[in-house]
Amino acid sequence: MLYTLMLALNEQFPSLTFLRLFDYITFRAIFSAITAFLFSLMIGPPLIRYLKRSNRTDQAWEYGLVNVEGKSGTPTMGGILILSAIGLSCILWCDLANRFIQILLFAIIWFGAMGAMDDHLKLKYNSKLGMPEKYKLLFQGGFGVVLSIIYLHPLLSPVSIEFASKLYLPFVKSPVLDLGVFYGLFIILVVTAISNSVNLADGLDGLAIVPSFFVASVYGVFAYIIGNFNLAEHFLFPFMGGTGEIVIFCAAMLGAGIGFLWYNAYPAQIFMGDTGSISLGGLLATIAILTKQEFLFLIVGGVFVAEAFTVFIQKYIYIPVIGRRLFYRAPLHHALQHRGIAETKVVIRLWIVAAILAMLSLSTLKIR
Amino acid sequence: MISELIRHFREKQGPRKNLATAENYLRRMRKNDSPENLEDWVRENLEEPVWAVRNIAVKLAGMGGVKSVIPELCRILTSDNEIGFIRRNSASTLIELEESSPEICESLVVALGDSYYEVRARAADALALLGDPDTALADHLIGFIFKKAPENIQILPIFFPRRVFREKNFEVRSALTRALGSLLTSEKQLHALEIILQDDHWKVRAAAIETYPAAAQRVGKSEDQIVEVLKSVDLTSQDFVPAFPIRRTLNQSITRNGIKGD
């Protein structure tokens, strides 16, 4: 909104040269992050109070007394904070006519609604289960279908249709495969897998949010390079005009994430709930697809991949088929806690791993 | 693993009626509503082809106190072909049944060499609870914990301290330590426990601390000697339990004023 306004003003008043700053992606990205951060900080306390008053909390009472060591009673659905901060910052700083941004805003609404519904069901029926697994998959797959249609349609696609269905791998310069219409199925798989993996990681204070903003930052760098003709040519990426706006979106994710961490850091005053975790996963998946760096997630989102992998192996293969555990517990963070490592230590160690993986991912820019 | 997958899918083809009954029995037992024909049902279903049913039968034997199947449980516990969870639950059931005999102890000792860590851990737990102090049994445990005789070890090496242990899994080492503490009878065996007090995993050290005073008193150590040994234990840990002062205040306020309720 500000972008359009300021550029229009600049056209009207060419003497106001500073307004040209709004044309720079880096400038808008910085202010997008700051806006999202400040908005999160401001909205945090009233939202926490509102969620507490409306009883949107984990079960608070146990055996007549409150558990002194536990975190029961902490407000949940903090994803509202993250999504509203990203949304607001995006509306202010992004070019809303950009197709990539339109898709990402649509993703916020879709996954936000799905996550909120899941949290609502959990709270309503006082159950851990929430929305049945098949409905969750249906929602995530549904978004994948919509995204596939937009992405592969010659008139709707934000990317050039000639490489829309091509697969790019980290460390490899040229596309390895053209999936054609099957790329749609691949999109559905990516959306479902990434969205669920972030959801699974959301089990300890600050665990999901920090690796999420590391991932968003790395994808922001990739989006910047892919959207800049000279840099794309230098790093041997296919140039995709307009992905620069994704940088601003990623910056908003970073700002909103840090703002949320302010309240979610151990001991958490608010949990993101499925409203946050499913949405963050969905947004990261969408960004990965839009920048054509789906496989990069295996490296940059290694923490999420490990969390999902442990659950998949343990829950679907080892326990029901082989009748024993492979890991002490699943997901990974529970296995680490089971080994006698305190929550804060588990979280910080996984942050360190996520940071190293982010650096490793950035190295794939050059090692190709 | 492939053969296990094939077996799983074959079992899936088989009749599932028994599994529904088994799950129903389990639910009833959890509500303290014991089915009348439980003993017969357990005995029959310990041989069921579907492993989920056998697993429930083993659990129900413990919950329902079906002591007549103890020999069967000992066989299952030491069987190489049985599913890991069922072997583990057999050891748990033996604990629940609170019966001790040389045959049970023998099976438990064999289970200490199981390939699945949960079975080894539960077998060690069972030995700690069911066995009485016994020199031979304690020596067996030491053999499972250490690679070489502990009397040749004074201090754990700085690099790779776990190389002196045969048992690499911390959970099993903790359970074996508790068992050793309950069963040891001599000062030589107590020395093994003192070495375990240096373990680099805090949970194993905690298990040794838990069991050391009683074991040391049993072999005639004075209180001063016990305190001296315990004072030298490394108390650093990767874990801590948080406390939220406002929650504690609320609980104290409720308790002080005699308020009751859910």
XYZ file of N, CA and C in Angstrom, chain A residues 128-256:
387
model
N -6.494 -33.323 22.602
C -5.226 -33.041 21.919
C -5.379 -33.189 20.411
N -6.439 -33.854 19.999
C -6.531 -34.273 18.604
C -6.925 -33.163 17.632
N -7.892 -32.363 18.001
C -8.334 -31.290 17.104
C -8.960 -31.828 15.845
N -8.585 -31.221 14.723
C -9.155 -31.633 13.435
C -8.630 -33.025 13.066
N -9.515 -33.934 12.628
C -9.021 -35.264 12.238
C -7.944 -35.166 11.155
N -6.993 -36.114 11.235
C -5.827 -36.076 10.358
C -6.213 -36.003 8.873
N -7.265 -36.763 8.497
C -7.619 -36.795 7.064
C -8.151 -35.439 6.593
N -8.843 -34.724 7.483
C -9.341 -33.395 7.089
C -8.187 -32.407 6.970
N -7.213 -32.570 7.877
C -6.035 -31.695 7.797
C -5.349 -31.897 6.445
N -5.164 -33.172 6.096
C -4.492 -33.477 4.830
C -5.306 -32.954 3.646
N -6.629 -33.034 3.797
C -7.518 -32.556 2.739
C -7.360 -31.040 2.544
N -7.297 -30.321 3.665
C -7.120 -28.863 3.606
C -5.779 -28.510 2.977
N -4.725 -29.196 3.475
C -3.382 -28.888 2.960
C -3.291 -29.265 1.484
N -3.827 -30.443 1.169
C -3.840 -30.888 -0.224
C -4.666 -29.948 -1.086
N -5.750 -29.441 -0.527
C -6.626 -28.507 -1.246
C -5.866 -27.258 -1.655
N -5.054 -26.769 -0.726
C -4.243 -25.598 -1.060
C -3.246 -25.961 -2.164
N -2.684 -27.164 -2.039
C -1.744 -27.638 -3.054
C -2.387 -27.682 -4.425
N -3.645 -28.128 -4.472
C -4.356 -28.211 -5.761
C -4.534 -26.808 -6.346
N -4.992 -25.879 -5.491
C -5.207 -24.502 -5.970
C -3.885 -23.910 -6.477
N -2.842 -24.117 -5.673
C -1.526 -23.574 -6.050
C -1.035 -24.198 -7.361
N -1.274 -25.503 -7.503
C -0.846 -26.191 -8.739
C -1.542 -25.581 -9.948
N -2.849 -25.370 -9.806
C -3.615 -24.819 -10.937
C -3.058 -23.448 -11.325
N -2.854 -22.608 -10.283
C -2.341 -21.258 -10.568
C -0.944 -21.345 -11.174
N -0.127 -22.199 -10.589
C 1.288 -22.258 -10.956
C 1.507 -22.795 -12.363
N 0.668 -23.747 -12.744
C 0.900 -24.398 -14.039
C 0.039 -23.828 -15.167
N -0.856 -22.905 -14.815
C -1.719 -22.313 -15.836
C -0.972 -21.188 -16.547
N -0.920 -21.250 -17.878
C -0.117 -20.251 -18.610
C -0.535 -18.800 -18.325
N -1.810 -18.575 -18.082
C -2.256 -17.187 -17.857
C -2.148 -16.755 -16.398
N -2.246 -17.715 -15.498
C -2.258 -17.372 -14.074
C -0.884 -17.455 -13.413
N -0.022 -18.258 -13.986
C 1.260 -18.538 -13.327
C 2.104 -17.275 -13.150
N 2.691 -17.101 -11.951
C 3.564 -15.941 -11.742
C 4.938 -16.158 -12.363
N 5.252 -17.410 -12.742
C 6.578 -17.684 -13.324
C 6.412 -18.045 -14.802
N 7.508 -17.940 -15.503
C 7.471 -18.295 -16.920
C 7.089 -19.764 -17.047
N 6.132 -20.042 -17.902
C 5.571 -21.391 -17.994
C 6.604 -22.397 -18.515
N 7.658 -21.878 -19.157
C 8.653 -22.798 -19.735
C 9.436 -23.554 -18.650
N 9.601 -22.939 -17.470
C 10.281 -23.725 -16.422
C 9.426 -23.908 -15.161
N 8.126 -23.660 -15.317
C 7.241 -23.813 -14.143
C 7.237 -25.238 -13.609
N 7.296 -26.203 -14.482
C 7.188 -27.594 -14.032
C 8.542 -28.296 -13.912
N 9.618 -27.511 -13.998
C 10.945 -28.128 -13.930
C 11.431 -28.228 -12.477
N 12.201 -29.256 -12.224
C 12.720 -29.480 -10.869
C 14.170 -29.028 -10.790
N 14.452 -28.214 -9.782
C 15.824 -27.770 -9.553
C 16.311 -28.378 -8.245
N 17.555 -28.792 -8.227
C 18.130 -29.363 -7.007
C 19.252 -28.463 -6.504
N 19.441 -28.423 -5.170
C 20.588 -27.674 -4.653
C 21.882 -28.307 -5.190
N 22.868 -27.527 -5.365
C 24.188 -27.939 -5.863
C 24.196 -28.283 -7.371
N 23.035 -28.202 -8.025
C 22.986 -28.543 -9.458
C 22.550 -27.290 -10.238
N 23.284 -26.994 -11.325
C 23.030 -25.743 -12.051
C 21.737 -25.775 -12.861
N 21.546 -26.843 -13.578
C 20.394 -26.874 -14.490
C 19.276 -27.751 -13.928
N 18.071 -27.594 -14.458
C 16.970 -28.429 -13.962
C 17.239 -29.907 -14.228
N 16.828 -30.741 -13.275
C 17.132 -32.167 -13.439
C 16.006 -32.930 -14.131
N 14.814 -32.356 -14.078
C 13.660 -33.094 -14.594
C 12.524 -32.122 -14.908
N 11.768 -32.429 -15.957
C 10.547 -31.667 -16.222
C 9.369 -32.589 -15.908
N 8.664 -32.268 -14.833
C 7.594 -33.161 -14.391
C 6.286 -32.951 -15.155
N 6.199 -31.889 -15.912
C 4.970 -31.617 -16.663
C 3.782 -31.446 -15.719
N 2.670 -32.087 -16.059
C 1.472 -31.923 -15.210
C 1.655 -32.592 -13.840
N 2.596 -33.545 -13.759
C 2.831 -34.216 -12.473
C 3.459 -33.271 -11.443
N 3.918 -32.126 -11.919
C 4.459 -31.144 -10.989
C 3.364 -30.711 -9.999
N 2.126 -30.778 -10.450
C 0.995 -30.452 -9.565
C 0.961 -31.383 -8.363
N 1.157 -32.679 -8.612
C 1.181 -33.652 -7.506
C 2.359 -33.370 -6.576
N 3.475 -32.988 -7.199
C 4.662 -32.670 -6.411
C 4.385 -31.464 -5.492
N 3.671 -30.478 -6.012
C 3.318 -29.301 -5.204
C 2.473 -29.733 -3.995
N 1.502 -30.593 -4.250
C 0.632 -31.063 -3.157
C 1.476 -31.764 -2.090
N 2.395 -32.589 -2.543
C 3.263 -33.320 -1.618
C 4.119 -32.353 -0.796
N 4.700 -31.368 -1.468
C 5.585 -30.407 -0.785
C 4.790 -29.616 0.262
N 3.616 -29.126 -0.128
C 2.796 -28.322 0.788
C 2.428 -29.156 2.019
N 1.976 -30.371 1.793
C 1.539 -31.219 2.903
C 2.712 -31.572 3.810
N 3.820 -31.951 3.201
C 4.969 -32.393 3.994
C 5.551 -31.245 4.818
N 5.774 -30.100 4.199
C 6.411 -28.991 4.928
C 5.468 -28.449 5.999
N 4.203 -28.300 5.653
C 3.244 -27.767 6.624
C 3.172 -28.666 7.855
N 3.128 -29.970 7.649
C 3.056 -30.890 8.789
C 4.355 -30.946 9.567
N 5.479 -30.810 8.865
C 6.761 -30.913 9.577
C 6.932 -29.754 10.559
N 6.502 -28.551 10.165
C 6.608 -27.412 11.092
C 5.620 -27.624 12.251
N 4.471 -28.154 11.938
C 3.468 -28.438 12.951
C 4.023 -29.410 14.008
N 4.760 -30.412 13.547
C 5.318 -31.413 14.471
C 6.414 -30.823 15.351
N 7.130 -29.833 14.806
C 8.231 -29.230 15.573
C 7.721 -28.319 16.678
N 6.450 -27.934 16.590
C 5.912 -26.990 17.562
C 5.528 -27.728 18.850
N 6.560 -28.092 19.618
C 6.275 -28.811 20.865
C 6.968 -28.188 22.058
N 7.950 -27.335 21.821
C 8.678 -26.699 22.922
C 8.731 -25.196 22.665
N 8.908 -24.437 23.741
C 8.899 -22.970 23.620
C 10.003 -22.490 22.678
N 9.601 -21.813 21.634
C 10.566 -21.198 20.710
C 11.151 -22.157 19.694
N 10.752 -23.413 19.748
C 11.392 -24.384 18.856
C 10.964 -24.216 17.402
N 9.697 -23.965 17.158
C 9.241 -23.874 15.766
C 9.576 -22.513 15.164
N 9.500 -21.468 15.984
C 9.565 -20.121 15.400
C 10.974 -19.754 14.921
N 12.001 -20.094 15.701
C 13.347 -19.653 15.309
C 13.816 -20.357 14.023
N 13.760 -21.697 13.953
C 14.134 -22.304 12.670
C 13.265 -21.799 11.518
N 11.988 -21.466 11.802
C 11.113 -20.939 10.739
C 11.667 -19.645 10.181
N 12.097 -18.742 11.078
C 12.586 -17.482 10.498
C 13.982 -17.621 9.888
N 14.729 -18.636 10.321
C 15.991 -18.915 9.608
C 15.667 -19.350 8.174
N 14.682 -20.241 8.060
C 14.297 -20.750 6.735
C 13.801 -19.586 5.876
N 12.935 -18.747 6.466
C 12.384 -17.610 5.722
C 13.513 -16.686 5.253
N 14.506 -16.470 6.125
C 15.617 -15.574 5.759
C 16.400 -16.142 4.582
N 16.689 -17.448 4.642
C 17.455 -18.066 3.553
C 16.662 -17.986 2.245
N 15.381 -18.294 2.324
C 14.558 -18.204 1.105
C 14.479 -16.756 0.614
N 14.522 -15.819 1.553
C 14.534 -14.404 1.175
C 15.760 -14.084 0.323
N 16.909 -14.599 0.746
C 18.156 -14.372 -0.006
C 18.029 -14.986 -1.411
N 17.523 -16.202 -1.463
C 17.354 -16.872 -2.760
C 16.381 -16.093 -3.647
N 15.279 -15.629 -3.038
C 14.278 -14.885 -3.816
C 14.895 -13.610 -4.384
N 15.747 -12.970 -3.575
C 16.391 -11.726 -4.025
C 17.277 -12.004 -5.244
N 18.043 -13.060 -5.154
C 18.968 -13.399 -6.248
C 18.190 -13.810 -7.507
N 17.178 -14.652 -7.302
C 16.413 -15.154 -8.454
C 15.643 -14.006 -9.140
N 15.262 -13.020 -8.341
C 14.482 -11.909 -8.893
C 15.327 -10.779 -9.448
N 16.646 -10.906 -9.345
C 17.545 -9.867 -9.854
C 18.295 -10.442 -11.052
N 18.104 -9.823 -12.219
C 18.630 -10.416 -13.458
C 20.136 -10.669 -13.385
N 20.887 -9.656 -12.898
C 22.352 -9.790 -12.875
C 22.800 -10.881 -11.913
N 22.192 -10.856 -10.715
C 22.591 -11.863 -9.719
C 22.189 -13.269 -10.160
N 20.991 -13.375 -10.725
C 20.520 -14.689 -11.189
C 21.482 -15.242 -12.237
N 21.938 -14.358 -13.131
C 22.864 -14.794 -14.177
C 24.210 -15.194 -13.568
N 24.639 -14.372 -12.580
C 25.924 -14.650 -11.928
C 25.907 -15.993 -11.190
N 24.815 -16.243 -10.465
C 24.740 -17.487 -9.682
C 24.109 -18.655 -10.463
N 23.861 -18.420 -11.728
C 23.319 -19.447 -12.629
C 21.942 -19.967 -12.183
N 21.083 -19.038 -11.775
C 19.695 -19.387 -11.453
C 18.799 -18.931 -12.606
N 17.651 -19.573 -12.770
C 16.732 -19.038 -13.783
C 16.163 -17.713 -13.255
N 16.189 -16.679 -14.070
C 15.662 -15.383 -13.610
C 14.134 -15.426 -13.571
N 13.567 -15.017 -12.449
C 12.105 -14.959 -12.334
C 11.721 -13.573 -11.828
N 11.326 -12.739 -12.719
C 10.962 -11.374 -12.365
C 9.827 -11.345 -11.347
N 9.970 -10.477 -10.379
C 8.893 -10.319 -9.391
C 9.134 -11.069 -8.097
N 10.097 -11.997 -8.069
C 10.320 -12.730 -6.814
C 10.952 -11.830 -5.752
N 11.449 -10.688 -6.187
C 12.007 -9.742 -5.219
C 10.995 -9.390 -4.140
N 9.718 -9.347 -4.503
C 8.684 -9.010 -3.508
C 8.611 -10.079 -2.408
N 9.011 -11.314 -2.764
C 9.007 -12.391 -1.750
C 9.998 -12.057 -0.632
N 11.064 -11.319 -0.997
C 12.060 -10.917 0.016
C 11.362 -10.107 1.108
N 10.476 -9.224 0.693
C 9.781 -8.360 1.653
C 8.854 -9.207 2.528
N 8.243 -10.177 1.904
C 7.372 -11.086 2.663
C 8.207 -11.878 3.679
N 9.364 -12.386 3.219
C 10.236 -13.158 4.121
C 10.728 -12.271 5.268
N 11.020 -11.021 4.950
C 11.461 -10.093 5.997
C 10.342 -9.889 7.018
N 9.108 -9.822 6.533
C 7.965 -9.690 7.454
C 7.867 -10.928 8.338
N 8.133 -12.095 7.750
C 8.107 -13.335 8.546
C 9.182 -13.290 9.632
N 10.358 -12.778 9.246
C 11.461 -12.673 10.210
C 11.074 -11.734 11.360
N 10.564 -10.550 11.009
C 10.175 -9.567 12.031
C 9.080 -10.107 12.929
N 8.062 -10.695 12.330
C 6.943 -11.230 13.105
C 7.414 -12.374 14.002
